[in-house]
Short mmCIF file of C-alpha atoms in Angstrom, two decimals:
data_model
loop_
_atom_site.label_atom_id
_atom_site.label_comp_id
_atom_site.label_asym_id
_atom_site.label_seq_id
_atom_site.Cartn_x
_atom_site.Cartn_y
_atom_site.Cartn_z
CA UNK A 1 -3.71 -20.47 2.95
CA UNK A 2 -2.05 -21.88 -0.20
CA UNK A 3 -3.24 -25.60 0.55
CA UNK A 4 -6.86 -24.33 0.03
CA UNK A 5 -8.60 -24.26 -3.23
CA UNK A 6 -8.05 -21.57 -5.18
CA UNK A 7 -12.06 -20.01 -5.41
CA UNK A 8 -11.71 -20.44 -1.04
CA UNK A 9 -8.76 -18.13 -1.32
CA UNK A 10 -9.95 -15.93 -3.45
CA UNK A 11 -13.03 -15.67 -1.51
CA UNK A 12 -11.12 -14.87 1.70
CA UNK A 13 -9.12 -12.19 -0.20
CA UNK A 14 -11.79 -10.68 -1.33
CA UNK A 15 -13.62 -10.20 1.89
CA UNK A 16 -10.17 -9.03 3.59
CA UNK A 17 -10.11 -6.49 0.74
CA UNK A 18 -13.74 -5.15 0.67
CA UNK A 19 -13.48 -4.83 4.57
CA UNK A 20 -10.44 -2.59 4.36
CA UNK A 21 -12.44 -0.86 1.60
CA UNK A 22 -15.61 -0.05 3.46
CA UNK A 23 -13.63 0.78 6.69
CA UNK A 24 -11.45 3.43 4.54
CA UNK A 25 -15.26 4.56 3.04
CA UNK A 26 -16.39 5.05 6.35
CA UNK A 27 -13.47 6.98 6.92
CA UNK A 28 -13.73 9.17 3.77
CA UNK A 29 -17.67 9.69 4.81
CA UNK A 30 -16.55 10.73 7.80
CA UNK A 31 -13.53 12.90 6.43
CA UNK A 32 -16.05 14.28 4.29
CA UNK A 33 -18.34 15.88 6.76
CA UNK A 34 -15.60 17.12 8.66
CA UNK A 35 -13.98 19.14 5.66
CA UNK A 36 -11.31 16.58 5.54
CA UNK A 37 -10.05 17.14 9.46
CA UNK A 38 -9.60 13.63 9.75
CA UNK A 39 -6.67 13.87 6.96
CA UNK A 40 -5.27 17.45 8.03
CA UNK A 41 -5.10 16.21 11.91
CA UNK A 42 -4.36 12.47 11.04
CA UNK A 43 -1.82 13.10 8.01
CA UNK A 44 2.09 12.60 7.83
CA UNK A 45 3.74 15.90 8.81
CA UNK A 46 7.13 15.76 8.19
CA UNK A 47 9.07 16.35 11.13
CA UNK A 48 6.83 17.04 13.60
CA UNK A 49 7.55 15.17 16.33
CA UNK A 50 3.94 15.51 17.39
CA UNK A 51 2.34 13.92 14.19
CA UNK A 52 5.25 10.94 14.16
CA UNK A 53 2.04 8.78 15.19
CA UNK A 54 0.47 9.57 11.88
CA UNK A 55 2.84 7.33 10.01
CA UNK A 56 -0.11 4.53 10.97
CA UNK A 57 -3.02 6.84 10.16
CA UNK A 58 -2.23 8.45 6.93
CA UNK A 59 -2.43 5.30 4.73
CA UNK A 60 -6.02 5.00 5.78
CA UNK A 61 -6.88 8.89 5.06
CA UNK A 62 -7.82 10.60 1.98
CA UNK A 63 -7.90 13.96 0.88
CA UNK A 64 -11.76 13.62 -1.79
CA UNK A 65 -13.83 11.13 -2.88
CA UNK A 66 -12.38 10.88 -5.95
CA UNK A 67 -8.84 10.44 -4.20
CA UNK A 68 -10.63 7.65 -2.28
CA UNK A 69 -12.11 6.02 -5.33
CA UNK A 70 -9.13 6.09 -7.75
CA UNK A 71 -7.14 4.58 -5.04
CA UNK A 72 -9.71 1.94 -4.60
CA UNK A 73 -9.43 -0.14 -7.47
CA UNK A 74 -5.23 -0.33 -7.37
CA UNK A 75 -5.99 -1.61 -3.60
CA UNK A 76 -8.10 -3.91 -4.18
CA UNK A 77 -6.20 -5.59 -6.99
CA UNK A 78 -2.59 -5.38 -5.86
CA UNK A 79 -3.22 -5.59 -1.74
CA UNK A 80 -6.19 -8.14 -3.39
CA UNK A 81 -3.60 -10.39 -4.85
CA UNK A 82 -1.17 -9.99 -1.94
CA UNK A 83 -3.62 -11.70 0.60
CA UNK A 84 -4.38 -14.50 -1.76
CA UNK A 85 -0.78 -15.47 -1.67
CA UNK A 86 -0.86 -15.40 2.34
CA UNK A 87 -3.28 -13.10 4.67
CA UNK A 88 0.17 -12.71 7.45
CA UNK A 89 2.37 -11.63 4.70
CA UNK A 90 -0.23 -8.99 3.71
CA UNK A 91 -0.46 -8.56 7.54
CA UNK A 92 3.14 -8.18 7.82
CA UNK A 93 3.87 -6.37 4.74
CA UNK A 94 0.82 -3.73 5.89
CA UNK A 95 2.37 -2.60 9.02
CA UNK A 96 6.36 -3.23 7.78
CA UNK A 97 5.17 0.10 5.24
CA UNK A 98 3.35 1.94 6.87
CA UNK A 99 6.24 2.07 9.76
CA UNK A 100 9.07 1.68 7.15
CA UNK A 101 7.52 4.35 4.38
CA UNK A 102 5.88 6.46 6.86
CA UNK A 103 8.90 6.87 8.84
CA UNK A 104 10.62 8.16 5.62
CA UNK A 105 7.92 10.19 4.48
CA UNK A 106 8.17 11.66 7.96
CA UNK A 107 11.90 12.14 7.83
CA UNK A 108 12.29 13.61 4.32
CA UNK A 109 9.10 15.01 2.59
CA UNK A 110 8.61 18.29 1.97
CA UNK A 111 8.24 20.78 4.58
CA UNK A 112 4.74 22.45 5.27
CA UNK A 113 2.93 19.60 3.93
CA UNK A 114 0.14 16.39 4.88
CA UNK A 115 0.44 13.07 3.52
CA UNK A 116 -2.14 10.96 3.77
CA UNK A 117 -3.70 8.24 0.73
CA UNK A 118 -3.84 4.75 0.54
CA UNK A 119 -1.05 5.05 -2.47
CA UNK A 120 1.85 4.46 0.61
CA UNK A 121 0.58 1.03 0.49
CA UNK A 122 -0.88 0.14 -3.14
CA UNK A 123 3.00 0.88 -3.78
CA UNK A 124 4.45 -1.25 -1.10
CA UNK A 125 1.66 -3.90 -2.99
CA UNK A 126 2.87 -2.97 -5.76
CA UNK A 127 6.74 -3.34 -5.39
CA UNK A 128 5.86 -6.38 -3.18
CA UNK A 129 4.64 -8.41 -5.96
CA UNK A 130 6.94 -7.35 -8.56
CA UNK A 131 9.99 -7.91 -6.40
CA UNK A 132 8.99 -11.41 -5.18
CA UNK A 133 8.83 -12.44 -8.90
CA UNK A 134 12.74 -12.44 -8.33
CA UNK A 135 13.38 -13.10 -5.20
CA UNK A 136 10.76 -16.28 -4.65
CA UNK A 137 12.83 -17.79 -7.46
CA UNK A 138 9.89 -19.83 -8.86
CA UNK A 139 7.40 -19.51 -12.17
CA UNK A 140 4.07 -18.35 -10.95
CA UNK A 141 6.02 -15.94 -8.93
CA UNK A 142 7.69 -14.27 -11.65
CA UNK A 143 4.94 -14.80 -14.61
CA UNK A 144 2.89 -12.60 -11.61
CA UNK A 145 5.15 -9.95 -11.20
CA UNK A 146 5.72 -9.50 -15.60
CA UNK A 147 2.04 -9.64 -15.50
CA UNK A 148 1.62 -6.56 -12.54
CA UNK A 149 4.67 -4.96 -14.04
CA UNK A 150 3.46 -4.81 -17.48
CA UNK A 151 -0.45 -3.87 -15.93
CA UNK A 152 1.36 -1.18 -13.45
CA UNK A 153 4.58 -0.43 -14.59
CA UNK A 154 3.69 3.10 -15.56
CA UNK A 155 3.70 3.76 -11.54
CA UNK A 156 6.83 3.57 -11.75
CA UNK A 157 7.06 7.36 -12.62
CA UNK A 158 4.55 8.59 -10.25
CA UNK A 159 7.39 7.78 -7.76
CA UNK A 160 9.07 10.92 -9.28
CA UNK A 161 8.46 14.29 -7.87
CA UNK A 162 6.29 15.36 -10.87
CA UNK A 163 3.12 17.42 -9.07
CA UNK A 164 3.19 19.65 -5.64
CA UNK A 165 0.11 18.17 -4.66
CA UNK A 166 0.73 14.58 -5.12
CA UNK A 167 3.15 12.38 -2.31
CA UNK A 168 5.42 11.15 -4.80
CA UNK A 169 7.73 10.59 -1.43
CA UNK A 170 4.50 7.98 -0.18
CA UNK A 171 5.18 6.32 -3.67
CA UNK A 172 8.81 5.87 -3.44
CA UNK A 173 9.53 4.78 -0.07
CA UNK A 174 5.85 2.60 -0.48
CA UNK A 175 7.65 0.67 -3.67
CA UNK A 176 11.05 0.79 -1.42
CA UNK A 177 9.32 -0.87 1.48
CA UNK A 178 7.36 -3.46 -0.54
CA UNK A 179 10.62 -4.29 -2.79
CA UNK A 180 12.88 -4.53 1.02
CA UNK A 181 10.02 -6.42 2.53
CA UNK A 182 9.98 -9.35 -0.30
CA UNK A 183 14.11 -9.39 -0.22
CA UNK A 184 13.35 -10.19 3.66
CA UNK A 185 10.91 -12.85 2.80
CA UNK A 186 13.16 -14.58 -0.24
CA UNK A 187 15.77 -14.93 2.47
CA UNK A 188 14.23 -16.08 4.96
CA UNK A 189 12.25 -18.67 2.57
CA UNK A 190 8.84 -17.41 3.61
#
């Protein structure tokens, strides 16, 4: 994807993006009607053996609209500029957090509790980008990742347990998946 023009890449992102988007809508319609069964029944619950599926559902799942909405606009820009740099590395780095994150979520978060919220992976995004700045070793790489650290940085502290009803565990092992998952990449030269 990077030999094509930049406005064809974008425009490939930004379908790949808004089709995510509307899928996770759907979802949250859905989720909505039911009284938000789909995230109770389809939400990490640390370990329970019987939920360890959930580790691929949960990123898609959302507890209100507004949960949905405000999660939106971070996916679409960070997972946004992740598949304009390559659509299998967003591929990749998709299913390398959810397993990786979602396995640690499973293993350590706090008893009696559901995660679910595309923040797992705005994170991993998130970390992604900034850690490739270093580990890419070249200028558009790293002017990126000042730019999304300087944009984002403050997310930084949601990854701190700060409120009992926010997954600051999806945040941290999200980042720690998308920093791990660039470190791969930089060694292997992409």
């Amino acid at each position: 994807m990077a030999k094509m023009k930049f406005w064809e890449r974008f425009k490939i992102s930004f379908r790949w993006v808004a089709s995510l988007l509307i899928f996770m809508g759907v979802l949250e319609f859905a989720n909505h009607l039911s009284n938000y069964a789909l995230s109770v029944n389809g939400g990490i619950v640390p370990r329970v053996p019987s939920r360890l599926w959930a580790i691929f559902t949960a990123p898609f799942l959302h507890f209100s609209p507004e949960h949905y909405l405000l999660n939106s606009i971070s996916f679409a820009i960070l997972g946004g500029l992740v598949v304009l740099e390559d659509r299998r590395i967003f591929v990749k780095l998709t299913l390398f957090s959810c397993f990786f994150a979602g396995l640690a979520v499973w293993l350590v978060g706090r008893p009696h509790s559901v995660h679910a919220g595309s923040s797992l992976l705005i994170f991993a995004y998130f970390g992604f980008v900034v850690a490739s700045g270093w580990f890419a070793k070249n200028w558009k790489s790293f002017f990126l990742a000042i730019l999304i650290g300087l944009i984002y940085g403050g997310m930084i502290f949601q990854a701190l347990p700060t409120e009992e009803f926010i997954s600051w565990e999806s945040h941290l092992f999200g980042m720690i998946a998308g920093i791990l998952f660039a470190k791969i990449l930089g060694k292997r030269g992409r």
